[in-house]
Coordinates of C-alpha atoms and ligand atoms in Angstrom, one line a residue:
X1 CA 31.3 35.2 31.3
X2 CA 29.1 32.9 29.5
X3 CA 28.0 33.0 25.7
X4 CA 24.8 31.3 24.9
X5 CA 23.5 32.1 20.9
X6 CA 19.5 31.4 20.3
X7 CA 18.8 30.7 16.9
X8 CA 15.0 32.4 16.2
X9 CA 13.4 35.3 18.4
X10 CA 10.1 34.0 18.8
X11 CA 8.3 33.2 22.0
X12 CA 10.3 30.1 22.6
X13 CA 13.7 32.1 21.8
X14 CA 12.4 34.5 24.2
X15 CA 11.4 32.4 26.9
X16 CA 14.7 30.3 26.7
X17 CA 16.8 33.7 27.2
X18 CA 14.8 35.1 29.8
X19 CA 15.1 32.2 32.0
X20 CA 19.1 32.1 31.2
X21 CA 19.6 35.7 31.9
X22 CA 17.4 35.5 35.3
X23 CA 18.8 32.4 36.6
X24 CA 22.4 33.0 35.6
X25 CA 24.6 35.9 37.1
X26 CA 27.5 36.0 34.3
X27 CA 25.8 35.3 31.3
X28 CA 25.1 37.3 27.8
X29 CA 22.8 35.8 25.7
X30 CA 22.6 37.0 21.4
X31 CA 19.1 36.2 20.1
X32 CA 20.0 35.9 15.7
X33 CA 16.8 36.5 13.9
X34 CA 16.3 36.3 10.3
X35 CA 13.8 39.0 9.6
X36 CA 15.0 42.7 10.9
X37 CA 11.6 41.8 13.2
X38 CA 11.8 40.5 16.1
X39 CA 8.6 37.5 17.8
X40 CA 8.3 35.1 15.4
X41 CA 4.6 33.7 14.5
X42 CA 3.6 36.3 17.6
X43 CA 4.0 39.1 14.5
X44 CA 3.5 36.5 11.6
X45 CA 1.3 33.5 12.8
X46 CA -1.2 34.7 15.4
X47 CA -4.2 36.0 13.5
X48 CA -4.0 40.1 13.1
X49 CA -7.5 40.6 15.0
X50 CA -6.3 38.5 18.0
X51 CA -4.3 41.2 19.6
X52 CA -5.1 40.0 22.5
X53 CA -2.7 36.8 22.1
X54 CA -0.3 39.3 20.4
X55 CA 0.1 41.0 23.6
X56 CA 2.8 38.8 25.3
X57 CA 5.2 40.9 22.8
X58 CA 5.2 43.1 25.3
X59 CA 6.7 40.5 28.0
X60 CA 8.9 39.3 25.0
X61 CA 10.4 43.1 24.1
X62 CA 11.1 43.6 27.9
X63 CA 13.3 40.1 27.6
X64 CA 15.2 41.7 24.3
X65 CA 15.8 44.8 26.3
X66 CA 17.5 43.0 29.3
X67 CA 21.3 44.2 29.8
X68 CA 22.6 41.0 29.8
X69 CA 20.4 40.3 26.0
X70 CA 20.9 41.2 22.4
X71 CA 18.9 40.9 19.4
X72 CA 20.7 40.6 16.4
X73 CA 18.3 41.0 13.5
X74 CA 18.7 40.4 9.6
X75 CA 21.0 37.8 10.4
X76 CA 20.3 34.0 8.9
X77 CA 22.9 31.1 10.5
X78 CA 23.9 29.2 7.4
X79 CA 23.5 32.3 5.0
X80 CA 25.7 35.2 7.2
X81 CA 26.9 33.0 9.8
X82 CA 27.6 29.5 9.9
X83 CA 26.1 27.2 12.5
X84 CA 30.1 25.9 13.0
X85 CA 31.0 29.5 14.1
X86 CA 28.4 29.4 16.7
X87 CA 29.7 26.6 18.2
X88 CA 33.0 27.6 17.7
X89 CA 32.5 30.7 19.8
X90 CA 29.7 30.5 22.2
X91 CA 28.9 27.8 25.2
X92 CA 25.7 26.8 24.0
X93 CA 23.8 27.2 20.8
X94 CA 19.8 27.0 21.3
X95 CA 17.9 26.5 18.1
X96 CA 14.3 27.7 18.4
X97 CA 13.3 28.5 14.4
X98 CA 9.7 27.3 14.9
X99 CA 8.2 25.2 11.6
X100 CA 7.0 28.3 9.2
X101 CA 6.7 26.1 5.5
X102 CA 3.6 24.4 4.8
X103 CA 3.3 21.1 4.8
X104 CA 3.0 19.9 1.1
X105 CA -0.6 18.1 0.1
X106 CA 0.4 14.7 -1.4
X107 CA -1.0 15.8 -5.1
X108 CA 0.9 17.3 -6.9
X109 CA -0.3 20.7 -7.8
X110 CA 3.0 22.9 -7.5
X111 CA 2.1 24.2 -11.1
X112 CA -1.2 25.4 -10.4
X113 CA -2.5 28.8 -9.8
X114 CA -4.8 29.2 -7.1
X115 CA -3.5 26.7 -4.5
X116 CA -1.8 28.4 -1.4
X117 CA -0.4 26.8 1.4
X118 CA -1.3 28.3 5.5
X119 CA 2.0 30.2 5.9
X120 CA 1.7 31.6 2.6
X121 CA -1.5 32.5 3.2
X122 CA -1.7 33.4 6.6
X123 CA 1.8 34.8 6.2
X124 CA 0.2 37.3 3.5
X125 CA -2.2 39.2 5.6
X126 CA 0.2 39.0 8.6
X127 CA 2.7 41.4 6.1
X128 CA 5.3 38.7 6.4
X129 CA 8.3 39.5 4.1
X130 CA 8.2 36.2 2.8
X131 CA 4.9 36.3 1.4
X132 CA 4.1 39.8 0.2
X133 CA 6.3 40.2 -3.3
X134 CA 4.6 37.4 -5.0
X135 CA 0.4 38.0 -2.8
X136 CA -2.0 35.2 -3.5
X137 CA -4.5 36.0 -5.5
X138 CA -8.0 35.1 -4.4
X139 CA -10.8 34.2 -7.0
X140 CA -14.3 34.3 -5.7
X141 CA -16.5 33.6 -4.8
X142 CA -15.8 30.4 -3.1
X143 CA -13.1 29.5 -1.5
X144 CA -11.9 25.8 0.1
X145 CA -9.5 25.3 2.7
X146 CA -8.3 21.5 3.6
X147 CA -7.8 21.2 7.8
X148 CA -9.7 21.2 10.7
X149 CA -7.0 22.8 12.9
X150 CA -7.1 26.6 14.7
X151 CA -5.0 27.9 11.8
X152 CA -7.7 26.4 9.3
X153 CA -10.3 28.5 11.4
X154 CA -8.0 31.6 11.6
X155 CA -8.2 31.8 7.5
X156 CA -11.5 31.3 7.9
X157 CA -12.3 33.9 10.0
X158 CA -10.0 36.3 8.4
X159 CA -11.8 35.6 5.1
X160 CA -15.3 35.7 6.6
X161 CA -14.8 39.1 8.7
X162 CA -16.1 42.0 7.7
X163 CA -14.3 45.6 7.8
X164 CA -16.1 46.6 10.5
X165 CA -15.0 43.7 12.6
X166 CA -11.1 44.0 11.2
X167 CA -10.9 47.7 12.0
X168 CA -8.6 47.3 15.4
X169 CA -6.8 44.5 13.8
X170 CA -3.0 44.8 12.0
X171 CA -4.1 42.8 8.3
X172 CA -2.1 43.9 5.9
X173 CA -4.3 46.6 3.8
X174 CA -3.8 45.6 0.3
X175 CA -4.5 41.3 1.4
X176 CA -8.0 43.4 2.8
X177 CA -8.2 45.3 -0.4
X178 CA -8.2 41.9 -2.2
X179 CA -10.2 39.9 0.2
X180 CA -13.2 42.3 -0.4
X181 CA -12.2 41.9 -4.2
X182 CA -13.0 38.5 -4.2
X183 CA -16.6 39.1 -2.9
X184 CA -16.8 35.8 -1.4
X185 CA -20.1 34.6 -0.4
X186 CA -19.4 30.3 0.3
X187 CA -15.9 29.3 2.5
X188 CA -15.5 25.3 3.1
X189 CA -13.6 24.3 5.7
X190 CA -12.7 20.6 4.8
X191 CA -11.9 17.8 7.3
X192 CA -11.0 14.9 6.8
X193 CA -12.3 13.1 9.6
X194 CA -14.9 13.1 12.0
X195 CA -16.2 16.4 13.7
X196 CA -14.7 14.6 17.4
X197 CA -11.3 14.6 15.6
X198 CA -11.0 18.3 14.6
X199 CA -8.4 20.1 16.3
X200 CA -9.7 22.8 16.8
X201 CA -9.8 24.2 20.5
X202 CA -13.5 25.8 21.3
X203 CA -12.7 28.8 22.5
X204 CA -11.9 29.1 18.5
X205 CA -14.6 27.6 17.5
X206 CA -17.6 29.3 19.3
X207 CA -15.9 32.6 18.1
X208 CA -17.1 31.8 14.6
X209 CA -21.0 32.0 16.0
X210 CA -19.7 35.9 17.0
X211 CA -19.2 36.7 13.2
X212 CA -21.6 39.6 12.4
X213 CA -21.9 39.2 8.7
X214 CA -21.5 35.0 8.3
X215 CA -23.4 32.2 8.3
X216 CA -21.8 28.8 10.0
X217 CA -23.5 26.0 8.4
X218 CA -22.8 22.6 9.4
X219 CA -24.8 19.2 8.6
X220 CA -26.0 17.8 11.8
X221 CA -27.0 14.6 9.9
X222 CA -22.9 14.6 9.7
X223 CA -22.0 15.1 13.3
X224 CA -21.6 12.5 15.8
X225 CA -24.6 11.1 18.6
X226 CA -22.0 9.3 20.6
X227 CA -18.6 9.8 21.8
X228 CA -15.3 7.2 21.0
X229 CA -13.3 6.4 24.4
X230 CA -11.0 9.2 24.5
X231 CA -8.1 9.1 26.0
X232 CA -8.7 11.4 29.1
X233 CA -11.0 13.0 30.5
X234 CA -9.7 16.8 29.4
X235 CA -9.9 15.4 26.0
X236 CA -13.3 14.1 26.4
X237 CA -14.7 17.6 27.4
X238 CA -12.8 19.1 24.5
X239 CA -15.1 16.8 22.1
X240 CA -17.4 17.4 23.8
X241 CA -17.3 21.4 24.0
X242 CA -16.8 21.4 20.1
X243 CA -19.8 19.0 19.3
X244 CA -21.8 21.3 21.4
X245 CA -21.3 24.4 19.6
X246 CA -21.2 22.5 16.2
X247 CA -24.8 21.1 17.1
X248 CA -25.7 24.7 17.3
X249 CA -24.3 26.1 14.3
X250 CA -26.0 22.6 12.8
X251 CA -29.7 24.4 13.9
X252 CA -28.2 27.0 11.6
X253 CA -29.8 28.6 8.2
X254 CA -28.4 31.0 5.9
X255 CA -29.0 34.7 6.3
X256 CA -29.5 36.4 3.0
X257 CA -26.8 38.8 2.2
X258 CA -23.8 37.2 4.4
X259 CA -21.0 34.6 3.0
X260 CA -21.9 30.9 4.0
X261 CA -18.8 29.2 5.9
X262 CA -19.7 25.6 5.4
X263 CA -18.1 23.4 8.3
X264 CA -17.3 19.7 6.6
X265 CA -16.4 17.0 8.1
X266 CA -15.3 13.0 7.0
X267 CA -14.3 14.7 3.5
X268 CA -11.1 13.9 2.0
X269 CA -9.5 15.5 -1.1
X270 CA -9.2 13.1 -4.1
X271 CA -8.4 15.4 -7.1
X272 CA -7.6 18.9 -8.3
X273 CA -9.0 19.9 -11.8
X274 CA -7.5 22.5 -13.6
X275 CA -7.9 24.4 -16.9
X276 CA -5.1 26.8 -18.2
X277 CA -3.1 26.2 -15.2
X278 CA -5.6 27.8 -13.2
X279 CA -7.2 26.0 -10.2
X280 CA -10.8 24.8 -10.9
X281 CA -12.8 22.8 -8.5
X282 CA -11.8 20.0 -6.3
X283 CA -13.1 16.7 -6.0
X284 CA -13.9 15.5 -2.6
X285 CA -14.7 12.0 -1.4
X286 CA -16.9 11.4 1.6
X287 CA -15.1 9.1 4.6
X288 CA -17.9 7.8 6.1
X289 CA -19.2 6.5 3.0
X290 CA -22.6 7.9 2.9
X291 CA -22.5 9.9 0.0
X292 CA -20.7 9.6 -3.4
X293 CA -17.8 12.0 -4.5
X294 CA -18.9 15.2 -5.6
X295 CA -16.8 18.0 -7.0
X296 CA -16.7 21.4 -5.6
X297 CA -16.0 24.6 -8.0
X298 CA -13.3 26.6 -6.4
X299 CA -10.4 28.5 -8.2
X300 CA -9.0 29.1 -4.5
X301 CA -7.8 26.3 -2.3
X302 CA -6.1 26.9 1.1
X303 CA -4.6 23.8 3.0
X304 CA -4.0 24.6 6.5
X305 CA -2.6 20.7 7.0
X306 CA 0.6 21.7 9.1
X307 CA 3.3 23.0 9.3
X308 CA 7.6 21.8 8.9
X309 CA 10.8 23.1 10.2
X310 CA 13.7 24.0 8.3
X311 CA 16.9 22.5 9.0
X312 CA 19.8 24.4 9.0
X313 CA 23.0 22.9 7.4
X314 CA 25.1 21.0 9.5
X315 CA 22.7 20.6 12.3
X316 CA 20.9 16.5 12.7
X317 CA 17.5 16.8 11.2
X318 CA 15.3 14.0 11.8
X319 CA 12.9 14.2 8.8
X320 CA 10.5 11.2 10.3
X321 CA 9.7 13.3 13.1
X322 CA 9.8 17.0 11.1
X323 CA 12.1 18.5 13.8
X324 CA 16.5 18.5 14.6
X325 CA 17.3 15.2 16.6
X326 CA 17.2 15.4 20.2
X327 CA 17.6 13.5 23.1
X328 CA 15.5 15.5 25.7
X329 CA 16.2 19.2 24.1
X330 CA 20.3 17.7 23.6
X331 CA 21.1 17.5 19.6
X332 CA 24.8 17.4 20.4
X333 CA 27.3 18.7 23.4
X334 CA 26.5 22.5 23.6
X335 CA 23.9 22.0 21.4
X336 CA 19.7 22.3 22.5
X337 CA 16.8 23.0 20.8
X338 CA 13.1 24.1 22.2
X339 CA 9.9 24.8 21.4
X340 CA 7.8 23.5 17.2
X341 CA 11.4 23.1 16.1
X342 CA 12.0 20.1 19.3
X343 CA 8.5 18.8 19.3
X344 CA 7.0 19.3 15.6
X345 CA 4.3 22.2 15.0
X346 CA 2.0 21.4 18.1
X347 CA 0.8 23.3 21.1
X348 CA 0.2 26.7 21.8
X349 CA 2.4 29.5 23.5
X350 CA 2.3 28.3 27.0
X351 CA 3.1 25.2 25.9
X352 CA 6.6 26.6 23.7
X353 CA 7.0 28.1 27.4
X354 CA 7.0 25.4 29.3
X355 CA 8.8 23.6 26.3
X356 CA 11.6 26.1 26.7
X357 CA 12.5 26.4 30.2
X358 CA 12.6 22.2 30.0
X359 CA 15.4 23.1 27.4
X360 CA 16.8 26.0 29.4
X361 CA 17.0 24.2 32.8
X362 CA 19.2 21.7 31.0
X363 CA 21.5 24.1 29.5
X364 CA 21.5 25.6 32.6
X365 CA 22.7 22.1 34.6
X366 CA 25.2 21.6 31.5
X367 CA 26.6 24.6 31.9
X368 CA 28.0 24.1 35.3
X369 CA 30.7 21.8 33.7
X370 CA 31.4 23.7 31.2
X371 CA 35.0 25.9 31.6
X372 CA 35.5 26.7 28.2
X373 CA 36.9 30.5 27.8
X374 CA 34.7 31.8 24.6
X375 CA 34.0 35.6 23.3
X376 CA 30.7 35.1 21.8
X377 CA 29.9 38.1 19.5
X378 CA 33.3 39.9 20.2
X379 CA 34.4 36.7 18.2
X380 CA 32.1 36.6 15.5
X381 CA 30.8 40.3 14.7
X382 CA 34.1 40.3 12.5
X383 CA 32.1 38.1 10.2
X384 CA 29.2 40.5 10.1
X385 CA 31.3 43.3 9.0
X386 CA 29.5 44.9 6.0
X387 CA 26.6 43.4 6.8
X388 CA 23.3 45.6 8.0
X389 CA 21.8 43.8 11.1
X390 CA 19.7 45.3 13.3
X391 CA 19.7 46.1 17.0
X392 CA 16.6 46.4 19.6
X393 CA 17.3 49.8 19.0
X394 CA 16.7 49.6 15.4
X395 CA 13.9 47.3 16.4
X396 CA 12.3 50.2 18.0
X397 CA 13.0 52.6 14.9
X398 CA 10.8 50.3 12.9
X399 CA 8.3 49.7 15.5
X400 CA 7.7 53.2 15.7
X401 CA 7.6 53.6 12.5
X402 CA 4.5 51.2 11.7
X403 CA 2.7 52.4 14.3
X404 CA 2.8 56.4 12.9
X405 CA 1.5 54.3 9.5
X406 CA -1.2 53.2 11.5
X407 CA -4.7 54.8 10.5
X408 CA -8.1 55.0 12.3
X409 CA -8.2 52.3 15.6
X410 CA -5.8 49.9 14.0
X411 CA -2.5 49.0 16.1
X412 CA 0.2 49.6 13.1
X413 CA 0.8 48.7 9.9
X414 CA 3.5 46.6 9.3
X415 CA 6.3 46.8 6.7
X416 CA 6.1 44.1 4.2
X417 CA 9.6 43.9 2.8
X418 CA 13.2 43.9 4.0
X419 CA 14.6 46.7 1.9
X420 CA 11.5 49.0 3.3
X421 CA 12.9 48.3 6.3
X422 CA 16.1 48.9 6.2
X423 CA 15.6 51.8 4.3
X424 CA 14.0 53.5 7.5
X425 CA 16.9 52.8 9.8
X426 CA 19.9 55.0 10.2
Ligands
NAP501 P1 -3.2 21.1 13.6 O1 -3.9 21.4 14.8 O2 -2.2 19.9 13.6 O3 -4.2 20.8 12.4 C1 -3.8 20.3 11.2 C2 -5.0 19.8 10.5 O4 -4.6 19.3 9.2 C3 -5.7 18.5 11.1 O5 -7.1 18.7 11.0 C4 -5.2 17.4 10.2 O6 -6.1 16.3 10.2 C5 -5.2 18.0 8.9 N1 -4.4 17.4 7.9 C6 -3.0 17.0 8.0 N2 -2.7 16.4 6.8 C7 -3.8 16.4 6.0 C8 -4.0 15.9 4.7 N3 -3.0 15.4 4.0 N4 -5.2 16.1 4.2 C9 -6.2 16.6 4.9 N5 -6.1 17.1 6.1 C10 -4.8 17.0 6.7 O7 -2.2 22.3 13.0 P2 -2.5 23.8 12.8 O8 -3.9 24.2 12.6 O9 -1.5 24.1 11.7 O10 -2.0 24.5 14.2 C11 -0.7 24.3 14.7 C12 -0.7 24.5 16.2 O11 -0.9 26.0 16.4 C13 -1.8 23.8 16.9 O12 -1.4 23.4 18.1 C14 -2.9 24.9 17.1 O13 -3.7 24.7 18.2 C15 -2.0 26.1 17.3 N6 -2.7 27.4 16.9 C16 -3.5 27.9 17.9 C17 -4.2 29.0 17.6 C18 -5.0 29.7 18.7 O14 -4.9 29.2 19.9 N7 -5.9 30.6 18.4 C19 -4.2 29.6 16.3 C20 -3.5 29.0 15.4 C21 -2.7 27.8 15.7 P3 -5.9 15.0 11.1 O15 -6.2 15.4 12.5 O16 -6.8 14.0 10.5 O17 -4.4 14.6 10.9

């Protein structure tokens, strides 16, 4: 029998065991997740009123409730079990932990109130243990949020949607309660370059124009009349699709009564004023030089600016590139990684899917040399004696149990701490 450990149960954990356990006739593959949750940014990261995107959890559960597949929840490598005892005692270890800390803006604003990082942030209304004990706090009624990627649009969204429009979605009630507590009426998402840079994919970006109670304000003066060379033709169409819809929402006008999102572009961050330790305003200065800085009063900055991995100890980190060493997938014999932990924070599900069968057909070809006789869990479970993890079946306790706190149309209500958690389980 072969042992194969994957280090993080989101999609690309997921994908890289259900490719193993189909391809593979003799193999048992333990999936150690941190959180007593299982799917990654699929619970935490994807935006509470896309359920639609949140729907491959089913295709991800039926993976953890293979035969040949075990979830092993509440478990951190480095913390309960060390990365050496992985190796040690299974054939291959596959780290896919994602990137889930914020990249850090290069002021230096750690002591001020009012400046939250994406995965905070995001992580917040998402009910992520991490980030509910210690909730932002958001002071109206403006709020700026450095980045022009999709997670810089999700917050803005999330910010800008009314009840009404989050009422199938899983937010986390009390980051609702104090969203409407805020009574925003102007959001500024802040770019710093051009409008043809912005990451953003359209499909994300024309979902703004669907907000019933916001206005999407952008200066057309500001966008672009010609295209640079890009590099192909799918990302030519991309600029394209984007500068459409932004030359739309640049014919725009305020409607009375709704909250203004502001799209900016060519506006970089130059300082952070503070009184008391409390966030101010921001002081923003213009890229393509046609205006002078001008400061912007906010007491609530989001940056949405990326995202980086966490090494675990023992493993090669390469902190140039934000992700373990590897050679193709390879960080050392036995050893693989996949998916935002391989390739930095980039790309979207199908892409950590293709990502993570690349890895997995490698293990796969490695693995035909490999006769090592190893236990896997039967080995190591010793070193989890005393310790609470948690089983798909425990999985399911939980899952059932934020779904009966679910009220009117929305899809569950998820538990925001460990200890509530375990609390619920047997
Ligand atoms: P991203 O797409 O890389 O966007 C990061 C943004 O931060 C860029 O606009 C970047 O600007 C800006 N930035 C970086 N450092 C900065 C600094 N010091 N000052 C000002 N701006 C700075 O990353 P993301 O939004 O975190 O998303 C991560 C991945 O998840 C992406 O592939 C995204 O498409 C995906 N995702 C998809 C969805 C969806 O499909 N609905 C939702 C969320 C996330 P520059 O370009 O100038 O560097």
């Amino acid at each position: 029998m072969i042992h194969i450990a994957i280090i993080g149960s989101g999609p690309t954990g997921c994908f890289v065991a259900e490719f193993l356990a189909k391809k593979h006739d003799a193999i048992q593959i333990d999936i150690f997740e941190r959180l007593p949750t299982p799917f990654g940014l699929v619970r935490a990261g994807v935006a509470p009123d896309h359920q639609q995107t949140k729907r491959i959890t089913q295709q991800l559960e039926r993976t953890l409730q293979r035969d040949n597949v075990r979830f092993i929840g509440n478990v951190t490598i480095g913390q309960h079990l060390s990365y050496e005892s992985l190796k040690q005692h299974y054939h291959s270890v596959v780290i896919a932990t994602g990137a889930f800390s914020d990249r850090p803006l290069p002021q230096n604003h750690k002591s001020i109130t009012g400046i939250y990082g994406s995965a905070a942030f995001a992580g917040w209304y998402n009910s992520h243990p991490d980030h509910c004990q210690t909730p932002p706090v958001i002071n109206g009624p403006t709020v700026a949020i450095i980045g022009n990627g999709n997670v810089a649009l999700d917050i803005a969204r999330i910010l800008a949607k009314s009840d009404a429009e989050l009422t199938t979605s899983d937010i986390n009630p009390d980051a609702l309660c104090n969203i409407r507590a805020a009574n925003l009426t102007d959001i500024y998402l802040i770019g710093r370059r051009g409008a043809e840079n912005a990451s953003f994919t359209n499909m994300e970006l024309a979902e703004l124009g669907q907000l019933q109670q916001c206005s999407i304000l952008t200066d057309i003066n500001r966008l672009p009349t010609t295209l640079p060379d890009a590099a192909d033709a799918g990302h030519r169409r991309a600029m394209e699709q984007n500068l459409q819809t932004l030359q739309a929402y640049g014919a725009n006008s305020p409607i009375p009564g709704q909250v203004r999102l502001h799209l900016m572009f060519n506006y970089s961050l130059a300082t952070i004023q503070s009184q008391s330790g409390q966030l101010e305003s921001i002081t923003l200065t213009d890229n393509s030089g046609l205006t002078d800085p001008f400061t912007l009063q906010t007491k609530t900055l989001i940056t949405a600016i990326g995202y980086t991995c966490a090494g675990i100890e023992g493993v090669p980190f390469d902190t140039k590139q934000n992700c373990f060493s590897h050679q193709e997938g390879l960080i050392e014999s036995g050893v693989y990684c996949a998916g935002w932990c391989k390739r930095g924070p980039q790309g979207v599900i199908p892409t950590n899917r293709s990502d993570a069968t690349a890895t997995a057909k490698r293990i796969l070809a490695d693995l035909a040399q490999n006769t090592d006789n190893k236990t896997g869990f039967l080995a190591i479970s010793p070193h989890l004696s005393g310790h609470r993890w948690v089983s798909f079946g425990d999985w399911e306790v939980l899952n059932t149990a934020e779904q009966a706190l679910a009220r009117d149309e929305r899809p569950r209500t998820k538990l925001t701490s460990i200890e509530q958690m375990l609390a619920l389980l047997p």
